[in-house]
Coordinates of C-alpha atoms and ligand atoms in Angstrom, one line a residue:
X1 CA 62.4 34.3 -12.8
X2 CA 59.3 33.5 -14.7
X3 CA 56.9 35.0 -12.2
X4 CA 56.5 38.6 -12.9
X5 CA 56.0 41.4 -10.3
X6 CA 52.3 41.1 -11.1
X7 CA 50.4 38.0 -10.3
X8 CA 49.9 37.2 -14.0
X9 CA 49.4 33.5 -14.5
X10 CA 52.0 33.1 -17.3
X11 CA 52.7 29.4 -16.6
X12 CA 48.9 28.6 -17.0
X13 CA 48.9 30.6 -20.2
X14 CA 51.9 28.8 -21.6
X15 CA 50.4 25.4 -20.8
X16 CA 47.4 26.3 -23.1
X17 CA 49.6 26.7 -26.2
X18 CA 51.0 23.4 -27.5
X19 CA 53.3 25.2 -30.0
X20 CA 55.3 26.7 -27.1
X21 CA 56.7 23.3 -26.2
X22 CA 58.7 23.2 -29.5
X23 CA 62.4 22.5 -28.9
X24 CA 65.3 23.9 -30.8
X25 CA 68.7 22.3 -30.2
X26 CA 67.6 21.0 -26.9
X27 CA 66.1 24.3 -25.6
X28 CA 62.6 25.8 -25.8
X29 CA 62.1 27.8 -29.0
X30 CA 61.3 31.4 -28.2
X31 CA 58.3 32.9 -30.1
X32 CA 59.0 36.6 -30.5
X33 CA 57.3 36.6 -33.9
X34 CA 53.8 37.4 -32.5
X35 CA 53.3 40.6 -34.5
X36 CA 53.1 38.5 -37.6
X37 CA 50.7 36.0 -36.0
X38 CA 50.3 34.6 -32.5
X39 CA 50.3 31.0 -31.5
X40 CA 46.9 29.4 -30.7
X41 CA 45.7 27.7 -27.5
X42 CA 44.5 24.1 -27.5
X43 CA 40.9 25.1 -27.2
X44 CA 41.1 27.0 -30.5
X45 CA 42.6 24.0 -32.2
X46 CA 39.9 21.7 -30.7
X47 CA 37.1 24.1 -31.7
X48 CA 38.2 23.9 -35.3
X49 CA 38.4 20.1 -35.3
X50 CA 35.1 19.7 -33.4
X51 CA 33.3 21.9 -35.9
X52 CA 34.5 19.7 -38.8
X53 CA 33.8 16.5 -36.8
X54 CA 30.3 17.4 -35.5
X55 CA 28.8 20.5 -37.0
X56 CA 30.0 20.9 -40.5
X57 CA 27.2 22.3 -42.7
X58 CA 26.3 25.2 -44.8
X59 CA 24.2 28.1 -43.6
X60 CA 20.4 28.3 -43.5
X61 CA 19.3 24.6 -43.7
X62 CA 16.4 23.1 -41.7
X63 CA 18.4 20.0 -40.7
X64 CA 20.3 19.5 -37.4
X65 CA 23.9 20.2 -38.4
X66 CA 22.9 23.3 -40.3
X67 CA 20.9 24.6 -37.4
X68 CA 23.7 23.8 -34.9
X69 CA 26.2 25.4 -37.2
X70 CA 24.1 28.6 -37.5
X71 CA 23.7 28.8 -33.7
X72 CA 27.4 28.3 -33.2
X73 CA 28.3 31.0 -35.7
X74 CA 25.8 33.4 -34.1
X75 CA 27.6 32.8 -30.8
X76 CA 30.9 33.8 -32.5
X77 CA 29.4 37.2 -33.6
X78 CA 28.4 37.7 -29.9
X79 CA 31.8 36.7 -28.6
X80 CA 33.6 39.1 -31.0
X81 CA 31.1 41.9 -30.2
X82 CA 32.1 41.4 -26.5
X83 CA 35.8 41.6 -27.5
X84 CA 35.2 44.9 -29.3
X85 CA 32.9 46.4 -26.7
X86 CA 30.2 46.6 -29.3
X87 CA 26.6 46.0 -28.2
X88 CA 25.2 44.6 -31.4
X89 CA 26.6 41.2 -32.7
X90 CA 25.0 41.8 -36.1
X91 CA 27.5 44.7 -36.6
X92 CA 30.4 42.2 -36.5
X93 CA 31.3 41.1 -40.0
X94 CA 33.8 38.3 -40.9
X95 CA 35.9 37.9 -44.0
X96 CA 39.1 36.3 -45.3
X97 CA 41.5 38.7 -43.6
X98 CA 41.8 42.3 -42.6
X99 CA 43.3 43.4 -46.0
X100 CA 40.4 41.9 -47.9
X101 CA 37.8 43.5 -45.7
X102 CA 39.7 46.9 -45.9
X103 CA 39.4 46.7 -49.7
X104 CA 35.7 45.7 -49.4
X105 CA 35.0 48.6 -47.1
X106 CA 37.0 51.2 -49.0
X107 CA 35.3 50.3 -52.3
X108 CA 31.9 50.5 -50.7
X109 CA 32.6 53.9 -49.0
X110 CA 34.2 55.3 -52.2
X111 CA 30.9 55.0 -54.0
X112 CA 29.8 57.9 -51.8
X113 CA 32.9 60.0 -52.4
X114 CA 33.4 62.5 -55.2
X115 CA 36.2 64.8 -56.5
X116 CA 37.1 67.4 -53.9
X117 CA 36.6 64.9 -51.0
X118 CA 39.7 64.1 -49.0
X119 CA 40.9 61.0 -47.2
X120 CA 43.7 61.0 -44.6
X121 CA 46.1 58.1 -44.3
X122 CA 49.1 58.0 -42.0
X123 CA 52.9 57.3 -42.2
X124 CA 52.6 55.0 -39.2
X125 CA 50.2 52.5 -40.6
X126 CA 50.5 49.0 -42.1
X127 CA 49.9 49.3 -45.9
X128 CA 46.6 47.4 -45.5
X129 CA 45.2 50.6 -43.9
X130 CA 46.7 52.8 -46.6
X131 CA 46.6 51.4 -50.1
X132 CA 42.9 50.3 -50.1
X133 CA 42.0 53.9 -49.3
X134 CA 44.5 55.3 -51.8
X135 CA 43.1 53.1 -54.6
X136 CA 39.4 53.7 -53.7
X137 CA 40.1 57.5 -53.5
X138 CA 41.7 57.3 -56.9
X139 CA 38.7 55.5 -58.4
X140 CA 36.3 58.1 -56.9
X141 CA 38.5 61.1 -57.9
X142 CA 39.0 62.0 -54.2
X143 CA 42.3 63.3 -52.8
X144 CA 44.6 61.5 -50.4
X145 CA 46.3 63.5 -47.6
X146 CA 49.2 61.9 -45.7
X147 CA 49.5 62.4 -42.0
X148 CA 53.2 62.6 -41.0
X149 CA 54.9 61.2 -37.8
X150 CA 57.3 62.7 -35.3
X151 CA 60.2 60.6 -36.5
X152 CA 62.1 60.4 -33.1
X153 CA 59.2 58.8 -31.1
X154 CA 57.4 57.4 -34.1
X155 CA 54.2 59.1 -33.0
X156 CA 51.5 60.7 -35.1
X157 CA 51.8 64.5 -35.6
X158 CA 48.4 65.6 -34.2
X159 CA 49.2 69.3 -35.0
X160 CA 49.5 68.2 -38.6
X161 CA 46.2 66.3 -38.3
X162 CA 44.4 69.4 -37.2
X163 CA 45.8 71.2 -40.2
X164 CA 44.8 68.4 -42.6
X165 CA 41.2 68.1 -41.3
X166 CA 38.7 70.2 -43.1
X167 CA 35.1 70.0 -44.0
X168 CA 36.3 68.2 -47.2
X169 CA 37.7 65.3 -45.2
X170 CA 35.5 62.2 -45.5
X171 CA 37.6 59.7 -43.7
X172 CA 40.7 59.3 -41.5
X173 CA 42.3 55.8 -41.7
X174 CA 44.5 55.2 -38.6
X175 CA 46.0 52.3 -36.7
X176 CA 45.4 51.7 -33.0
X177 CA 49.0 50.4 -32.6
X178 CA 52.0 50.2 -34.9
X179 CA 52.9 46.7 -36.0
X180 CA 56.5 47.9 -36.6
X181 CA 57.5 50.0 -33.5
X182 CA 54.6 49.5 -31.0
X183 CA 53.3 53.0 -30.8
X184 CA 49.8 53.2 -29.4
X185 CA 47.8 56.0 -31.0
X186 CA 45.3 58.3 -29.2
X187 CA 42.3 57.0 -31.1
X188 CA 39.6 58.7 -29.0
X189 CA 41.2 62.0 -29.5
X190 CA 41.6 61.4 -33.3
X191 CA 37.9 60.4 -33.5
X192 CA 36.9 63.6 -31.7
X193 CA 39.0 65.7 -34.1
X194 CA 37.7 64.0 -37.2
X195 CA 34.1 64.1 -36.1
X196 CA 34.4 67.8 -35.4
X197 CA 34.7 68.3 -39.2
X198 CA 32.1 65.6 -40.1
X199 CA 34.7 62.9 -41.1
X200 CA 34.5 59.2 -40.2
X201 CA 37.4 57.2 -38.7
X202 CA 38.4 53.7 -39.7
X203 CA 40.7 52.1 -37.1
X204 CA 43.1 49.3 -37.9
X205 CA 43.1 47.4 -34.6
X206 CA 45.0 44.4 -35.9
X207 CA 48.2 45.0 -33.9
X208 CA 46.4 46.4 -30.8
X209 CA 44.1 43.4 -30.3
X210 CA 46.4 40.9 -28.6
X211 CA 47.8 43.6 -26.3
X212 CA 45.0 45.8 -25.1
X213 CA 41.2 45.7 -24.8
X214 CA 39.5 47.3 -27.8
X215 CA 36.5 49.5 -27.0
X216 CA 34.7 50.9 -30.0
X217 CA 32.3 52.8 -27.8
X218 CA 35.0 54.5 -25.7
X219 CA 37.0 55.3 -28.9
X220 CA 34.0 56.6 -30.7
X221 CA 35.3 55.2 -34.0
X222 CA 33.1 54.6 -37.1
X223 CA 34.8 51.5 -38.5
X224 CA 37.1 48.9 -37.0
X225 CA 39.2 46.2 -38.7
X226 CA 41.0 43.3 -36.9
X227 CA 42.4 39.9 -37.6
X228 CA 41.9 36.9 -35.3
X229 CA 45.3 35.2 -36.1
X230 CA 47.0 38.1 -34.2
X231 CA 44.9 37.5 -31.0
X232 CA 45.4 33.7 -30.6
X233 CA 42.7 32.6 -33.1
X234 CA 42.9 31.3 -36.7
X235 CA 43.2 33.3 -40.0
X236 CA 40.0 35.3 -40.2
X237 CA 39.4 39.1 -40.7
X238 CA 36.9 41.2 -38.7
X239 CA 35.1 44.3 -39.6
X240 CA 32.8 46.3 -37.3
X241 CA 30.7 49.4 -38.1
X242 CA 27.6 51.1 -36.8
X243 CA 24.3 49.5 -37.8
X244 CA 22.9 52.5 -39.7
X245 CA 26.0 52.7 -41.8
X246 CA 26.2 48.9 -42.5
X247 CA 22.5 48.9 -43.4
X248 CA 22.4 51.9 -45.6
X249 CA 25.6 51.5 -47.6
X250 CA 25.2 49.6 -50.8
X251 CA 28.0 47.0 -50.7
X252 CA 29.2 44.6 -53.4
X253 CA 27.3 41.3 -53.1
X254 CA 25.5 38.7 -55.2
X255 CA 21.8 38.9 -55.7
X256 CA 20.6 35.7 -53.8
X257 CA 22.7 36.8 -50.7
X258 CA 20.7 38.3 -47.8
X259 CA 20.2 42.1 -47.5
X260 CA 20.2 41.9 -43.7
X261 CA 23.1 42.2 -41.3
X262 CA 25.6 40.7 -40.9
X263 CA 25.3 38.5 -43.9
X264 CA 24.9 41.4 -46.3
X265 CA 28.6 42.2 -45.9
X266 CA 29.9 38.6 -45.7
X267 CA 30.5 37.6 -49.3
X268 CA 30.4 33.9 -50.2
X269 CA 30.5 31.0 -47.8
X270 CA 32.4 31.8 -44.7
X271 CA 35.2 29.7 -43.1
X272 CA 32.9 28.2 -40.6
X273 CA 35.5 26.0 -38.9
X274 CA 37.9 28.9 -38.3
X275 CA 35.0 31.0 -37.1
X276 CA 34.5 28.4 -34.4
X277 CA 38.1 28.9 -33.6
X278 CA 37.6 32.7 -33.3
X279 CA 34.9 32.1 -30.8
X280 CA 37.2 29.8 -28.8
X281 CA 40.0 32.4 -28.9
X282 CA 37.7 35.0 -27.3
X283 CA 36.7 32.3 -24.7
X284 CA 40.4 31.6 -24.0
X285 CA 40.9 35.3 -23.2
X286 CA 37.8 35.4 -21.0
X287 CA 39.0 32.2 -19.2
X288 CA 42.4 33.9 -18.6
X289 CA 40.5 36.8 -17.1
X290 CA 38.7 34.3 -14.8
X291 CA 42.0 32.7 -13.8
X292 CA 43.0 36.2 -12.5
X293 CA 39.6 37.0 -11.0
X294 CA 37.2 34.1 -10.7
X295 CA 34.3 36.6 -9.9
X296 CA 34.5 37.9 -13.5
X297 CA 31.6 35.9 -14.8
X298 CA 30.4 38.3 -17.5
X299 CA 32.5 37.8 -20.6
X300 CA 33.2 41.5 -21.3
X301 CA 34.2 42.0 -17.6
X302 CA 36.4 38.8 -17.8
X303 CA 38.1 40.2 -21.0
X304 CA 38.8 43.5 -19.3
X305 CA 40.5 41.6 -16.4
X306 CA 42.5 39.5 -18.9
X307 CA 43.7 42.6 -20.8
X308 CA 44.6 44.5 -17.6
X309 CA 46.8 41.5 -16.6
X310 CA 48.2 41.2 -20.1
X311 CA 49.2 44.9 -20.1
X312 CA 50.8 44.6 -16.7
X313 CA 52.8 41.5 -17.7
X314 CA 53.9 43.0 -21.0
X315 CA 55.0 46.1 -19.2
X316 CA 57.4 44.0 -17.0
X317 CA 58.8 42.4 -20.1
X318 CA 59.1 45.8 -21.8
X319 CA 60.9 47.4 -18.9
X320 CA 63.4 44.5 -18.8
X321 CA 64.0 44.7 -22.5
X322 CA 64.3 48.4 -22.7
X323 CA 66.8 48.7 -19.9
X324 CA 68.8 45.8 -21.4
X325 CA 68.9 47.4 -24.8
X326 CA 69.8 50.8 -23.3
X327 CA 73.1 49.2 -22.2
X328 CA 73.9 48.1 -25.8
X329 CA 75.1 51.2 -27.7
X330 CA 75.3 49.3 -31.0
X331 CA 71.5 49.0 -31.0
X332 CA 69.2 51.8 -32.1
X333 CA 65.6 51.4 -31.1
X334 CA 62.9 53.1 -33.2
X335 CA 59.9 54.4 -31.2
X336 CA 59.4 55.1 -27.6
X337 CA 62.1 53.9 -25.1
X338 CA 59.6 54.2 -22.2
X339 CA 57.6 51.2 -21.0
X340 CA 54.4 53.3 -20.4
X341 CA 51.7 50.8 -21.5
X342 CA 49.3 53.6 -22.6
X343 CA 51.7 54.8 -25.2
X344 CA 53.3 51.6 -26.5
X345 CA 52.8 47.8 -26.8
X346 CA 55.6 45.3 -26.5
X347 CA 56.7 45.5 -30.1
X348 CA 60.2 46.8 -30.9
X349 CA 61.8 47.8 -34.1
X350 CA 65.6 48.2 -34.0
X351 CA 68.7 48.4 -36.1
X352 CA 72.3 47.3 -35.2
X353 CA 75.4 49.2 -36.2
X354 CA 77.2 46.1 -37.5
X355 CA 74.5 43.6 -38.6
X356 CA 71.6 43.9 -41.0
X357 CA 68.1 43.1 -39.7
X358 CA 68.1 39.9 -41.8
X359 CA 71.4 38.7 -40.4
X360 CA 70.3 39.5 -36.8
X361 CA 67.1 37.6 -37.4
X362 CA 69.1 34.7 -38.8
X363 CA 71.5 34.7 -35.9
X364 CA 68.7 34.8 -33.4
X365 CA 66.9 32.0 -35.3
X366 CA 70.0 29.8 -35.1
X367 CA 69.7 30.2 -31.4
X368 CA 66.0 29.2 -31.4
X369 CA 64.7 32.8 -31.0
X370 CA 62.1 33.6 -33.7
X371 CA 61.8 37.3 -34.8
X372 CA 61.0 39.1 -38.1
X373 CA 63.1 41.4 -40.3
X374 CA 62.0 43.7 -43.1
X375 CA 59.2 46.3 -43.3
X376 CA 56.3 44.0 -42.2
X377 CA 54.2 46.0 -44.8
X378 CA 54.5 49.1 -42.6
X379 CA 56.1 50.5 -45.7
X380 CA 55.0 54.2 -45.2
X381 CA 57.0 54.1 -41.9
X382 CA 60.1 52.4 -43.1
X383 CA 60.1 54.8 -46.1
X384 CA 59.6 57.9 -43.8
X385 CA 62.5 56.7 -41.6
X386 CA 64.7 56.0 -44.7
X387 CA 65.1 52.4 -43.6
X388 CA 64.4 50.7 -46.9
X389 CA 65.4 48.3 -48.3
X390 CA 66.7 46.5 -45.1
X391 CA 63.9 47.6 -42.8
X392 CA 64.1 46.7 -39.1
X393 CA 64.5 43.7 -36.8
X394 CA 61.2 43.3 -35.1
X395 CA 60.9 41.7 -31.7
X396 CA 57.3 41.2 -30.4
X397 CA 56.3 40.0 -26.9
X398 CA 52.9 38.5 -26.2
X399 CA 51.4 37.6 -22.9
X400 CA 52.8 34.0 -23.1
X401 CA 56.4 35.3 -23.2
X402 CA 58.5 35.3 -20.1
X403 CA 61.3 37.2 -18.4
X404 CA 63.6 34.2 -18.9
X405 CA 63.0 34.5 -22.7
X406 CA 63.7 38.2 -22.6
X407 CA 66.9 37.5 -20.7
X408 CA 67.9 34.9 -23.3
X409 CA 67.3 37.5 -26.1
X410 CA 69.3 40.2 -24.3
X411 CA 72.2 37.8 -23.7
X412 CA 72.3 36.9 -27.4
X413 CA 72.1 40.6 -28.5
X414 CA 74.9 41.3 -26.0
X415 CA 77.1 38.6 -27.4
X416 CA 76.5 39.9 -31.0
X417 CA 77.5 43.4 -29.9
X418 CA 80.8 42.4 -28.4
Ligands
PLP501 C1 48.7 46.5 -38.2 C2 48.3 45.5 -39.2 N1 47.3 45.8 -40.0 C3 46.8 45.0 -41.0 C4 47.4 43.8 -41.2 C5 46.9 42.9 -42.3 O1 46.1 41.9 -41.7 P1 45.7 40.6 -42.6 O2 46.9 39.8 -42.7 O3 44.6 40.0 -41.8 O4 45.3 41.1 -43.9 C6 48.5 43.4 -40.4 C7 49.2 42.1 -40.7 O5 50.3 42.0 -40.3 C8 48.9 44.3 -39.4 O6 49.9 44.0 -38.6

């Protein structure tokens, strides 16, 4: 049953991820915890070890290991630029994690804001794309506006957005996909709406990145934030912006650090070994693309092929899960119950009439199925849906999950419901 209706090479993918071999009471553990962090393929683990074994050096020396390290790191900027659809590798900035970079960016932008300016944040976002903007706006005396959702479908209310956008709006902070309920937002449309009043758009693509191909040019966004540990890499945050903005803004940095891109934005010594792992994660995805279509030599083309396959495979798993859950009246799903891959990714938030999210997660865990419960820091959403303090049970499928695993999950949910 593990071959999907598409020709997606799920067995090959699984063979790349050593963690997936983990056993729980004599059965394979099932990793449906991906929204909080994906597993990593062997090539990522090797790249981290190889960096430390052979290339470990600080930046900017004239000796062999420092030169080799700098060349390797330059290659990682190029790899991530390809992943984002960004032509200029110098516009890719790395940092500790998405949250730290969001605080960095928000403080920097806030130096250009003043009382009367307005910043829009949404009810659908992870708090890492809300509170940094709220605090920066507070420091600048700017006003925060909250974009509501349609609670039934958990989609953004675009009519409300057009009401909120005015010539006072300086920035719209929005997620590309919800980490709690899987909604995919119409980022290109939101960018067009914001630009029409002269506002910038900062996109949180953390949850989108393992599921769909990011394209900053197609979206037309101004800023993008991501996190490599969600797309099969190690724990590193990513920031992208346009060259003229990155160059002209005065960001917080120490005096001896460079004023040129990308180093100007990358405070302190970077996590070189994990950056090597980020490059390997992009290569893994490109290699997946070439497994599907060996003629996809160009890395961006190979990434596009990989993500087309990932979307098709996830859609099969999504349909299977949604039709299984529809037959369980004790379960209430939040967000779209349609498998349309343009509107949702394979992340599901649900509640059960008799069990709390925590006890559901515990029961699944006892059966070797790893899921999350709570609010996952998507606090504006769980508050808007009156789901605090218990939150949701969150089940997330990634491309390495299989139909057999989804069947195992459904059979367990079914048993709990009886
Ligand atoms: C949608 C989304 N945005 C932002 C973050 C924060 O990312 P990081 O852990 O890299 O700070 C997360 C983490 O779960 C997330 O899911």
